[in-house]
Coordinates of C-alpha atoms in Angstrom, one line a residue:
Chain A
M1 CA -3.7 -2.2 101.0
N2 CA -3.8 -4.8 98.0
R3 CA -6.2 -4.9 95.2
V4 CA -9.0 -7.3 97.2
D5 CA -8.5 -5.4 100.6
S6 CA -9.3 -1.9 98.3
A7 CA -12.4 -3.1 96.2
L8 CA -13.6 -4.4 99.0
Y9 CA -13.3 -1.2 100.9
D10 CA -15.0 0.6 98.2
L11 CA -18.0 -1.5 98.0
T12 CA -18.7 -1.7 101.8
C13 CA -18.6 2.0 101.7
L14 CA -21.1 2.3 99.0
D15 CA -23.5 0.0 100.3
D16 CA -22.9 2.1 103.9
L17 CA -23.3 5.5 101.9
A18 CA -26.8 3.9 100.1
R19 CA -28.3 3.6 103.7
Q20 CA -28.5 7.0 104.6
S21 CA -31.9 9.2 104.5
T22 CA -31.3 12.4 102.4
W23 CA -33.5 13.8 100.1
P24 CA -31.4 12.5 97.1
H25 CA -31.8 8.9 99.1
R26 CA -35.5 9.2 99.1
I27 CA -35.9 10.3 95.0
D28 CA -37.3 6.5 93.3
P29 CA -34.0 4.7 91.8
R30 CA -36.0 4.5 88.4
A31 CA -35.8 8.6 88.4
K32 CA -32.1 8.7 89.2
A33 CA -31.5 5.6 86.9
V34 CA -33.1 7.8 84.1
T35 CA -31.9 11.3 85.0
T36 CA -28.7 9.8 85.1
L37 CA -28.9 7.9 81.7
V38 CA -29.9 11.0 80.1
Y39 CA -26.9 13.1 81.5
V40 CA -24.2 10.9 80.2
V41 CA -25.7 10.8 76.8
V42 CA -25.9 14.7 76.4
I43 CA -22.4 14.4 77.8
A44 CA -21.3 12.0 74.7
S45 CA -23.6 14.3 72.2
L46 CA -21.5 17.3 72.8
P47 CA -18.5 17.8 70.2
P48 CA -15.0 16.5 70.7
R49 CA -13.5 19.8 71.7
A50 CA -16.4 20.9 74.0
V51 CA -14.4 21.8 77.3
V52 CA -16.5 25.1 78.6
E53 CA -19.4 23.5 77.6
L54 CA -19.3 20.4 80.1
I55 CA -18.3 22.3 83.0
P56 CA -22.1 22.9 84.2
F57 CA -22.7 19.5 84.1
A58 CA -20.7 18.9 87.2
S59 CA -23.5 20.7 89.3
Y60 CA -25.8 17.2 88.8
P61 CA -23.0 14.6 90.4
L62 CA -22.2 17.6 92.7
L63 CA -25.3 18.4 93.9
L64 CA -26.3 15.0 94.7
M65 CA -23.2 14.0 96.8
L66 CA -23.2 17.1 98.5
A67 CA -27.2 16.8 99.6
G68 CA -26.7 13.0 99.6
Q69 CA -24.0 13.4 102.3
V70 CA -21.4 11.3 99.9
P71 CA -17.7 12.2 100.5
F72 CA -15.6 13.1 97.4
R73 CA -13.0 11.1 98.4
I74 CA -14.8 7.7 97.0
L75 CA -14.2 9.1 93.6
A76 CA -10.3 9.0 93.7
R77 CA -9.3 5.5 93.2
P78 CA -12.1 5.0 89.9
L79 CA -10.7 8.3 88.9
L80 CA -7.4 7.8 88.7
F81 CA -8.1 4.5 86.6
T82 CA -10.8 5.9 84.0
L83 CA -8.2 8.8 83.8
L84 CA -5.6 6.9 83.4
L85 CA -7.2 5.0 80.4
A86 CA -8.9 7.7 78.6
G87 CA -5.6 10.0 78.6
A88 CA -3.7 7.1 77.5
I89 CA -5.8 7.1 73.9
G90 CA -6.5 10.7 74.4
I91 CA -2.6 11.9 74.7
A92 CA -2.3 11.4 71.0
N93 CA -4.7 14.1 70.3
P94 CA -2.7 17.3 70.7
F95 CA 0.1 15.7 68.7
L96 CA -2.2 14.6 65.5
D97 CA -4.7 17.7 65.6
R98 CA -3.1 21.0 65.5
T99 CA -5.3 23.2 64.1
S100 CA -5.5 26.5 66.0
V101 CA -9.0 27.1 67.8
H102 CA -10.0 30.5 68.8
V103 CA -11.0 30.0 72.7
A104 CA -11.6 33.8 73.3
G105 CA -10.1 37.3 72.9
T106 CA -6.5 36.7 71.9
L107 CA -6.3 33.0 73.2
W108 CA -5.6 30.4 70.5
I109 CA -5.2 26.8 71.2
A110 CA -4.3 23.4 69.1
G111 CA -7.5 21.7 68.6
G112 CA -5.9 18.3 69.9
W113 CA -5.4 19.9 73.4
L114 CA -8.8 21.1 73.7
S115 CA -10.0 17.2 72.7
L116 CA -7.7 16.1 75.1
F117 CA -8.8 18.2 78.3
S118 CA -12.4 17.4 76.7
I119 CA -12.1 13.8 77.1
L120 CA -10.7 14.0 80.5
L121 CA -13.4 16.2 81.7
R122 CA -16.2 13.6 80.5
A123 CA -14.1 10.5 82.1
V124 CA -14.8 12.7 85.7
L125 CA -18.2 13.6 85.0
G126 CA -18.6 10.1 84.1
V127 CA -17.5 8.6 86.9
A128 CA -18.9 11.0 89.2
G129 CA -22.3 10.8 87.6
A130 CA -22.2 6.8 88.1
L131 CA -20.9 6.7 91.7
A132 CA -23.4 9.5 92.8
L133 CA -26.3 7.0 91.4
I134 CA -25.1 4.2 93.0
A135 CA -24.3 6.0 96.7
T136 CA -27.6 7.6 96.5
T137 CA -29.5 4.7 95.7
G138 CA -27.5 1.5 96.4
M139 CA -27.3 -1.5 94.6
E140 CA -30.1 -3.4 95.8
Q141 CA -32.6 -1.0 95.2
L142 CA -31.1 0.2 91.6
S143 CA -31.8 -3.7 90.3
H144 CA -35.8 -3.3 91.8
G145 CA -35.8 0.1 90.1
L146 CA -34.3 -1.6 86.8
A147 CA -36.8 -4.4 87.0
R148 CA -39.6 -1.8 86.9
L149 CA -38.1 -0.1 83.8
G150 CA -38.1 -3.1 82.0
V151 CA -34.4 -5.0 82.3
P152 CA -35.3 -9.0 82.4
R153 CA -36.2 -10.2 85.5
G154 CA -33.1 -13.0 84.9
L155 CA -30.7 -10.5 84.6
V156 CA -32.0 -8.6 88.0
T157 CA -32.1 -11.8 89.9
Q158 CA -28.6 -12.1 88.7
L159 CA -27.3 -9.1 89.7
L160 CA -29.0 -9.1 93.3
F161 CA -27.2 -12.6 93.5
L162 CA -24.1 -11.0 92.6
Y163 CA -24.0 -8.4 94.7
R164 CA -25.4 -10.4 97.6
Y165 CA -22.5 -12.7 97.2
V166 CA -19.5 -10.5 96.3
F167 CA -19.2 -9.4 99.6
L168 CA -18.7 -12.9 100.8
L169 CA -16.4 -14.1 98.0
G170 CA -14.6 -11.4 98.2
A171 CA -13.7 -12.0 101.8
N172 CA -12.9 -15.4 101.3
S173 CA -10.9 -14.3 98.5
Q174 CA -9.2 -11.7 101.0
A175 CA -8.6 -14.6 103.5
L176 CA -6.6 -16.9 100.6
V177 CA -4.8 -13.9 99.5
R178 CA -3.5 -12.8 102.8
A179 CA -2.9 -16.3 103.8
R180 CA -0.4 -16.9 100.9
D181 CA 1.2 -13.3 101.0
L182 CA 2.2 -14.1 104.5
R183 CA 4.2 -17.6 103.4
S184 CA 4.9 -16.5 100.5
N185 CA 8.2 -14.7 101.3
G186 CA 7.9 -11.7 98.8
K187 CA 7.1 -14.0 95.8
S188 CA 4.7 -13.6 93.2
L189 CA 2.0 -16.0 92.7
Q190 CA 3.1 -18.4 90.1
L191 CA 0.6 -20.3 87.3
S192 CA 0.7 -23.8 89.1
A193 CA -0.3 -22.3 92.5
Y194 CA -2.5 -19.7 91.0
G195 CA -4.9 -22.9 89.4
S196 CA -5.1 -24.3 92.9
L197 CA -5.5 -21.4 94.8
V198 CA -8.4 -19.7 92.6
G199 CA -9.7 -23.5 92.2
H200 CA -10.2 -24.2 95.5
L201 CA -12.2 -20.7 95.4
L202 CA -14.4 -22.1 92.6
L203 CA -14.8 -25.4 94.2
R204 CA -16.1 -23.7 97.7
T205 CA -18.4 -21.4 95.7
L206 CA -20.2 -24.2 93.8
D207 CA -20.9 -25.9 97.5
R208 CA -21.9 -23.0 98.4
A209 CA -24.0 -22.5 95.6
E210 CA -25.7 -25.7 96.4
R211 CA -26.2 -25.0 99.9
I212 CA -27.8 -21.9 99.0
H213 CA -30.2 -23.3 96.5
E214 CA -31.2 -25.9 99.0
A215 CA -31.7 -23.0 101.5
M216 CA -33.9 -20.7 98.9
C217 CA -36.1 -24.0 97.9
C218 CA -36.9 -24.3 101.6
R219 CA -38.3 -20.6 101.8
G220 CA -39.9 -21.1 98.7
F221 CA -38.1 -19.7 95.6
R222 CA -39.4 -20.1 92.6
G223 CA -36.8 -18.3 90.4
D224 CA -37.7 -14.8 91.1
I225 CA -36.5 -12.3 94.1
P226 CA -39.8 -9.9 94.6
S227 CA -38.5 -6.7 95.4
G228 CA -41.2 -6.1 98.3
T229 CA -42.0 -2.4 97.4
D230 CA -44.5 -1.6 95.1
R231 CA -43.9 2.1 95.0
R232 CA -45.1 4.6 92.3
L233 CA -43.4 7.7 90.6
G234 CA -44.6 10.5 92.8
W235 CA -44.3 14.6 91.7
P236 CA -40.9 14.8 93.5
D237 CA -39.3 12.1 91.0
M238 CA -41.0 13.5 87.8
A239 CA -39.7 16.5 88.8
F240 CA -36.5 15.1 89.3
I241 CA -36.2 13.8 86.0
T242 CA -38.0 16.8 84.4
V243 CA -35.8 19.6 85.7
W244 CA -32.4 17.6 85.8
S245 CA -33.4 16.6 81.7
F246 CA -34.8 20.5 81.2
L247 CA -31.2 21.9 82.7
F248 CA -29.2 19.4 80.7
V249 CA -30.5 20.8 77.4
V250 CA -30.0 24.3 78.3
F251 CA -26.2 23.0 79.4
R252 CA -25.8 21.6 76.1
Q253 CA -26.7 24.9 74.1
G254 CA -24.1 26.2 76.3
H255 CA -24.0 29.4 74.0
W256 CA -25.1 31.4 77.2
L257 CA -21.7 30.3 78.4
H258 CA -19.5 32.4 76.0
P259 CA -20.0 35.7 77.1
I260 CA -19.0 34.9 80.7
V261 CA -15.8 33.4 79.4
T262 CA -15.3 36.1 77.2
S263 CA -15.7 38.6 80.3
V264 CA -13.3 36.1 82.7
T265 CA -10.5 36.1 80.4
G266 CA -10.9 39.7 79.2
I267 CA -10.6 40.6 82.9
A268 CA -7.7 38.7 83.3
R269 CA -5.8 40.4 80.2
Chain B
M1 CA -10.0 -3.2 78.1
H2 CA -13.0 -1.5 79.3
M3 CA -14.4 1.7 77.4
A4 CA -14.9 4.4 78.7
D5 CA -18.0 7.1 78.3
A6 CA -15.4 9.6 77.2
L7 CA -14.4 7.8 74.1
I8 CA -17.7 7.2 72.7
S9 CA -20.4 8.7 70.6
P10 CA -23.8 8.6 71.4
A11 CA -24.4 6.9 68.2
V12 CA -21.9 4.2 68.9
G13 CA -22.9 3.7 72.6
G14 CA -26.9 3.2 71.7
T15 CA -26.2 1.1 69.0
M16 CA -24.1 -1.4 71.2
W17 CA -26.5 -0.8 74.0
L18 CA -29.2 -1.9 71.8
A19 CA -27.1 -5.1 70.5
S20 CA -26.2 -6.0 73.6
A21 CA -29.6 -5.6 75.7
G22 CA -31.2 -7.5 72.5
L23 CA -28.7 -10.3 73.1
T24 CA -28.6 -10.1 77.1
S25 CA -32.3 -10.6 77.0
Y26 CA -32.2 -13.6 74.4
A27 CA -30.0 -15.0 76.9
S28 CA -31.6 -14.4 79.7
R29 CA -34.8 -16.1 78.1
K30 CA -33.1 -19.1 77.0
I31 CA -32.0 -20.1 80.5
D32 CA -34.6 -22.8 81.6
V33 CA -35.4 -22.0 84.9
P34 CA -38.0 -24.1 86.0
S35 CA -36.1 -27.3 84.9
N36 CA -32.6 -26.1 86.3
G37 CA -33.4 -24.2 89.6
R38 CA -29.8 -24.6 90.6
L39 CA -28.7 -22.4 88.0
I40 CA -29.9 -19.2 89.2
P41 CA -28.0 -19.2 92.6
L42 CA -25.0 -20.8 91.1
M43 CA -25.2 -18.0 88.0
G44 CA -24.9 -15.7 91.0
V45 CA -22.3 -17.3 93.2
S46 CA -20.0 -17.8 90.0
G47 CA -20.3 -14.1 88.9
A48 CA -19.3 -13.4 92.6
F49 CA -16.4 -16.0 92.2
V50 CA -15.4 -14.3 89.1
F51 CA -15.4 -10.7 90.7
A52 CA -13.0 -12.1 93.8
A53 CA -10.6 -14.1 90.9
Q54 CA -10.1 -10.9 89.0
M55 CA -8.5 -9.4 92.2
I56 CA -6.1 -12.1 92.4
N57 CA -3.1 -11.8 90.3
F58 CA -0.5 -14.2 89.2
G59 CA 3.0 -13.2 87.9
I60 CA 4.0 -13.6 83.9
P61 CA 7.3 -15.6 84.0
A62 CA 10.3 -13.6 82.6
T63 CA 8.1 -10.3 82.1
G64 CA 7.8 -9.3 85.8
S65 CA 4.4 -8.0 85.5
S66 CA 1.2 -10.3 86.4
G67 CA -2.3 -10.8 85.3
H68 CA -5.5 -11.9 86.1
L69 CA -8.5 -13.9 84.9
G70 CA -11.3 -11.8 82.6
G71 CA -14.0 -14.8 83.4
G72 CA -16.1 -15.0 80.2
L73 CA -14.7 -18.3 78.9
L74 CA -14.4 -19.9 82.4
L75 CA -18.1 -19.0 83.1
A76 CA -19.0 -20.2 79.6
V77 CA -17.5 -23.5 80.2
L78 CA -19.1 -24.2 83.6
L79 CA -22.3 -22.7 83.1
G80 CA -22.6 -22.8 79.3
P81 CA -22.5 -19.8 76.9
Y82 CA -25.8 -17.8 77.5
P83 CA -26.0 -18.2 81.3
A84 CA -22.4 -16.8 81.2
L85 CA -23.5 -14.0 79.1
V86 CA -25.7 -12.9 81.6
V87 CA -23.5 -13.6 84.4
M88 CA -20.7 -11.2 82.2
A89 CA -23.5 -8.6 81.7
S90 CA -24.3 -8.3 85.4
I91 CA -20.4 -8.6 86.2
L92 CA -20.0 -5.4 84.1
T93 CA -23.3 -3.7 85.3
V94 CA -21.5 -3.7 88.8
Q95 CA -18.4 -2.8 87.4
A96 CA -19.4 0.3 85.7
L97 CA -21.9 1.3 88.5
V98 CA -19.8 0.7 91.6
F99 CA -16.4 0.9 90.8
A100 CA -17.2 3.5 87.8
D101 CA -14.9 1.0 85.5
G102 CA -16.3 1.6 82.2
G103 CA -18.9 4.4 81.8
L104 CA -22.7 3.8 82.0
L105 CA -23.0 4.7 77.8
A106 CA -20.2 2.4 77.2
L107 CA -21.6 -0.7 79.1
G108 CA -23.1 -1.8 75.6
C109 CA -19.8 -2.1 74.2
N110 CA -18.4 -3.4 77.1
I111 CA -21.2 -6.5 77.2
F112 CA -20.1 -6.5 73.7
N113 CA -16.8 -6.8 73.7
L114 CA -16.2 -8.6 76.8
G115 CA -19.1 -10.9 77.3
V116 CA -20.8 -11.6 73.6
L117 CA -17.3 -12.1 72.2
P118 CA -16.0 -14.7 74.5
C119 CA -19.4 -16.5 75.9
L120 CA -21.0 -16.6 72.6
V121 CA -18.1 -17.0 69.8
A122 CA -15.4 -17.7 71.4
Y123 CA -16.7 -20.7 73.9
P124 CA -19.2 -22.5 71.3
L125 CA -17.4 -21.9 68.1
L126 CA -13.6 -22.7 69.3
L127 CA -13.1 -24.2 72.5
R128 CA -16.1 -26.3 73.1
P129 CA -15.4 -27.8 69.5
L130 CA -11.5 -28.2 70.5
L131 CA -12.2 -29.5 73.5
G132 CA -15.2 -32.2 73.3
T133 CA -14.9 -34.4 76.1
N134 CA -11.0 -35.1 76.2
T135 CA -10.0 -33.2 79.1
A136 CA -6.6 -33.7 79.0
W137 CA -4.1 -30.9 79.7
P138 CA -2.4 -30.2 76.5
R139 CA -5.2 -30.1 74.9
L140 CA -7.1 -28.0 77.5
F141 CA -4.3 -25.6 77.4
A142 CA -4.2 -25.3 73.4
G143 CA -7.9 -25.4 73.7
C144 CA -8.1 -22.2 76.1
L145 CA -5.2 -20.3 74.5
V146 CA -6.6 -20.7 70.9
A147 CA -10.1 -19.1 72.2
A148 CA -8.8 -16.7 74.8
L149 CA -6.6 -15.2 71.7
V150 CA -9.8 -15.2 69.2
G151 CA -12.4 -13.7 71.6
V152 CA -9.8 -11.1 73.3
E153 CA -8.2 -9.8 69.9
L154 CA -11.8 -9.6 68.5
G155 CA -12.8 -7.3 71.9
A156 CA -9.7 -5.6 71.3
F157 CA -10.8 -4.7 67.7
G158 CA -14.1 -3.8 68.7
V159 CA -12.5 -1.5 70.9
V160 CA -10.5 -0.1 68.2
L161 CA -13.7 -0.2 65.7
Q162 CA -16.0 1.7 68.4
T163 CA -13.7 4.2 69.3
A164 CA -12.6 5.2 65.6
V165 CA -16.0 5.3 64.6
S166 CA -17.0 7.8 68.0
G167 CA -14.6 10.1 66.6
R168 CA -13.6 11.4 69.8
A169 CA -9.6 10.1 70.0
A170 CA -7.6 11.9 66.9
L171 CA -5.4 8.2 67.0
P172 CA -5.8 6.9 63.4
F173 CA -7.5 3.6 63.0
D174 CA -4.8 1.8 61.7
T175 CA -2.2 2.6 64.4
F176 CA -4.8 2.2 67.4
L177 CA -5.1 -1.1 65.9
L178 CA -1.3 -1.7 65.6
L179 CA -1.1 -0.7 69.1
M180 CA -4.1 -2.5 70.7
L181 CA -3.9 -6.1 69.2
P182 CA 0.2 -7.0 70.3
I183 CA -0.8 -5.6 73.9
H184 CA -4.1 -7.8 74.0
L185 CA -2.0 -10.5 72.6
A186 CA -0.4 -10.8 76.1
I187 CA -3.9 -10.3 78.0
A188 CA -5.2 -13.2 75.6
V189 CA -2.1 -15.7 77.1
V190 CA -3.0 -14.6 80.5
E191 CA -6.4 -15.4 79.9
G192 CA -6.3 -18.6 78.4
L193 CA -3.3 -19.8 80.8
A194 CA -5.6 -18.8 83.8
T195 CA -8.6 -20.3 82.4
A196 CA -7.1 -23.8 81.7
A197 CA -5.4 -23.8 84.9
I198 CA -8.4 -23.4 87.2
L199 CA -10.3 -25.9 84.7
A200 CA -7.0 -28.2 85.2
F201 CA -7.5 -27.9 88.9
I202 CA -11.2 -28.3 89.3
W203 CA -11.7 -31.1 86.6
H204 CA -8.7 -32.7 88.6
A205 CA -10.7 -32.3 92.0
R206 CA -14.0 -32.7 90.7
P207 CA -14.0 -35.1 87.6
E208 CA -18.4 -35.0 87.6
L209 CA -17.7 -31.5 86.8
R210 CA -16.0 -32.2 83.1
P211 CA -17.9 -32.2 80.1
G212 CA -19.5 -35.0 79.0
S213 CA -20.7 -35.7 82.5
S214 CA -24.7 -35.6 82.9
Q215 CA -24.6 -32.1 85.0
A216 CA -22.3 -30.6 82.3
A217 CA -24.6 -32.0 79.4
S218 CA -27.9 -30.2 80.6
D219 CA -26.4 -27.0 81.2
A220 CA -25.0 -26.5 77.3
G221 CA -26.8 -24.0 75.5
S222 CA -27.6 -24.4 71.7
V223 CA -25.4 -22.4 69.5
R224 CA -27.9 -23.0 66.8
P225 CA -29.4 -19.0 66.5
V226 CA -26.1 -17.6 67.3
A227 CA -24.8 -19.5 64.1
L228 CA -27.9 -18.2 62.1
G229 CA -27.5 -15.1 63.0
L230 CA -23.9 -15.5 62.0
L231 CA -24.8 -17.0 58.6
V232 CA -27.3 -14.2 58.0
V233 CA -24.5 -11.3 58.9
A234 CA -21.9 -12.9 57.0
L235 CA -24.5 -13.2 53.9
I236 CA -25.4 -9.3 54.3
V237 CA -22.0 -8.5 54.7
G238 CA -20.7 -10.7 51.3
G239 CA -23.6 -9.7 49.4
C240 CA -24.5 -6.0 50.0
L241 CA -21.8 -4.6 52.4
S242 CA -19.2 -5.5 49.6
W243 CA -20.8 -2.7 47.4
F244 CA -19.3 -0.3 49.5
A245 CA -15.8 -1.4 49.7
S246 CA -13.2 1.0 48.7
T247 CA -12.4 0.7 44.5
H248 CA -9.0 1.5 45.6
P249 CA -5.9 -0.8 45.7
D250 CA -5.1 -3.0 48.6
G251 CA -1.5 -2.4 50.4
L252 CA -0.2 -4.9 48.5
E253 CA -1.3 -3.7 45.3
W254 CA 0.0 0.0 45.9
S255 CA 3.2 -1.1 47.0
I256 CA 3.6 -3.3 43.8
E257 CA 2.2 -0.6 41.6
R258 CA 4.4 1.8 43.2
A259 CA 7.4 -0.7 43.0
V260 CA 7.3 -1.9 39.3
G261 CA 4.6 0.5 37.7
S262 CA 1.5 -1.6 37.6
A263 CA -1.0 -3.4 40.1
E264 CA -0.6 -7.2 39.1
L265 CA 3.3 -8.5 38.2
P266 CA 3.1 -9.9 34.9
A267 CA 3.5 -14.1 34.9
T268 CA 7.0 -15.2 33.8
G269 CA 8.2 -18.5 33.3
P270 CA 6.5 -21.8 32.3
V271 CA 5.5 -22.6 36.0
H272 CA 3.3 -19.3 36.3
G273 CA 2.3 -19.5 32.7
S274 CA 0.8 -23.0 33.5
L275 CA -0.7 -21.9 37.1
A276 CA -2.5 -19.1 35.4
R277 CA -4.2 -21.2 33.0
L278 CA -5.5 -23.6 35.7
Q279 CA -6.3 -20.7 37.4
D280 CA -8.3 -19.1 34.6
R281 CA -10.2 -23.0 34.3
T282 CA -11.0 -23.0 38.0
A283 CA -12.1 -19.9 38.8
V284 CA -15.9 -19.9 38.8
L285 CA -16.1 -16.1 39.7
P286 CA -12.9 -14.6 38.7
D287 CA -12.3 -11.1 40.2
Y288 CA -15.4 -11.8 42.2
D289 CA -17.6 -11.3 39.1
L290 CA -20.0 -13.2 36.9
P291 CA -17.9 -14.5 34.1
S292 CA -20.4 -14.2 32.0
S293 CA -19.9 -10.1 31.9
G294 CA -16.6 -10.6 30.3
E295 CA -14.4 -8.0 31.8
S296 CA -14.0 -7.9 35.6
S297 CA -15.9 -5.3 37.6
A298 CA -12.9 -3.7 38.3
E299 CA -11.9 -3.2 34.9
T300 CA -15.2 -1.8 33.5
S301 CA -16.5 0.3 36.4
D302 CA -16.0 4.0 36.4
G303 CA -14.9 4.4 39.6
S304 CA -18.4 5.1 40.9
W305 CA -19.2 4.5 44.6
P306 CA -20.8 2.1 45.8
A307 CA -20.0 0.2 43.1
V308 CA -23.7 -2.0 43.2
S309 CA -23.0 -4.9 41.3
P310 CA -25.1 -8.6 41.1
G311 CA -22.0 -10.3 39.9
G312 CA -20.3 -9.2 43.2
T313 CA -23.3 -9.7 45.3
V314 CA -23.6 -13.3 44.0
S315 CA -19.7 -13.5 44.5
G316 CA -20.2 -12.3 48.0
I317 CA -22.7 -14.7 49.0
V318 CA -21.3 -17.7 47.4
G319 CA -17.7 -17.0 49.0
S320 CA -19.4 -17.1 52.1
L321 CA -21.2 -19.9 51.6
C322 CA -18.0 -22.0 50.1
V323 CA -16.2 -20.6 53.5
L324 CA -19.3 -21.9 55.6
V325 CA -19.1 -25.2 54.2
L326 CA -15.5 -25.6 54.1
A327 CA -15.5 -25.0 58.0
A328 CA -18.5 -27.5 58.6
A329 CA -16.7 -29.9 56.9
L330 CA -13.7 -29.3 58.8
G331 CA -15.4 -29.4 61.9
W332 CA -17.3 -32.5 61.2
V333 CA -13.9 -34.3 60.1
S334 CA -12.4 -33.2 63.7
R335 CA -15.7 -34.5 65.5
V336 CA -15.4 -37.7 63.5
A337 CA -11.7 -37.8 64.6
N338 CA -12.5 -37.1 68.1
R339 CA -15.3 -39.9 68.6
R340 CA -12.9 -42.4 67.0
R341 CA -10.3 -41.6 69.4
E342 CA -12.4 -41.5 72.3
Q343 CA -13.9 -45.3 71.4
P344 CA -12.0 -48.0 73.2

């Protein structure tokens, strides 16, 4: 599976998952967007060497994914790239930060290893949070939710258009790449051919934009895409924000975890 | 070059969110939808196009590696800087949400590094003046390469700065910078070549899309607010932030001091002497201070930090304005030369 195929596959999977009707799917997109934002900010606010304190935060994406019937395999590819990037920058930490840090009992570890684990764990939690949000909400619903949260309409309309046409142009791109691969005898794409290949895709795109504009004008387009719903935040939505935000603050303190870690390491000894 | 949530602090992420949200909101308001209704669907499909084009890699000769389009510069040429920024913001948002490429907190950093810098800095200040209405391929390739080099390297510098200020990675600022800038030099060359190759093809196939045609002229946005913003930032940095500059010698002075025992080499010989006298006569603000203060601030200062000095402030502002006038004069000369060359 090449990059175009895998990206289209991931997009289609997420779009299908977002069409389910479990309780996380029924929570208002604004409530999930705000809660996820609180989640990433609280995680980022933890000290650089926090590892144990990060673990309870896994409960948020875990619960959303389990209750929303989202398979964990969708995390695999994004996690791989994010871990590679974060690991490439964080790998220097163990060599540069050799301060001994007391973990529990007689267990001491170099501070750099703790900060490296912390970076990797934050990367996993960040990816899981973002994918849990989109897999239980859908890009279209989330965009309308963002508009109601005050995000400029221009950007929201752009998001909706982009998401709508990325499937179409992705399929075009897939066809172009496959046709070239079948005729290239294993040779990589050269710059001269690249300009022509992608240029053709762009010219088709421009023609398509013109046709779409004419079709939209025929249907009364005035520069804005209406959401079609005027839903108010209900008590389940408010409870979702409040309970999770409260839990994130409790997790953030993390002091209640230390006796558990100490007893676990004590039993291990 | 996408930043990840794991590497930034809430202060850096929040600040960059505010900066990027403000600029994207401003760009969004600058798009004149009623008079250019075609722009909305064009922006939408252009964003989808860049998304699709980013998945097509081409081989880089003699390296065995491959690269792909970033898209910021290409969108700025096709749509104008403000619509291009909105499109890049939407692409990065979808990438963050759907592909978890760059985190939600890091979205502000990514929009700034990959959207604002190529669309509002590299394109209007470099590519557009360099290209003018001349779309001959040597000029197109040279312009795209220069603009991509500046845009991508500025973005890489932004990544290093944001990571260093966040304090999550232990990698020192200078080491990280030395790692990132050469890597992104190669990425910038790929970006420049890919942008130029696509533009060369579509301008050959559709000459009406070239700059200077009526459609392109109507899509081009004004850069005056951005230029004014950069001027204000330059004056603040030159006038006030210079107080917070380190009072220690710079790398070259430090090395010379270690080698010969003093930070400045003594001028020996008649040529050095006459050039030093000429410099004394022409230097309006010697040692970044007012000449009336007698001794330079570096010599009179007691090493206190920040070194608040009116002379330093005046020097910073005058220096910034001199550079601005010089750059504007060079731009004007280049524009006049372009016009003369284009006249039959």
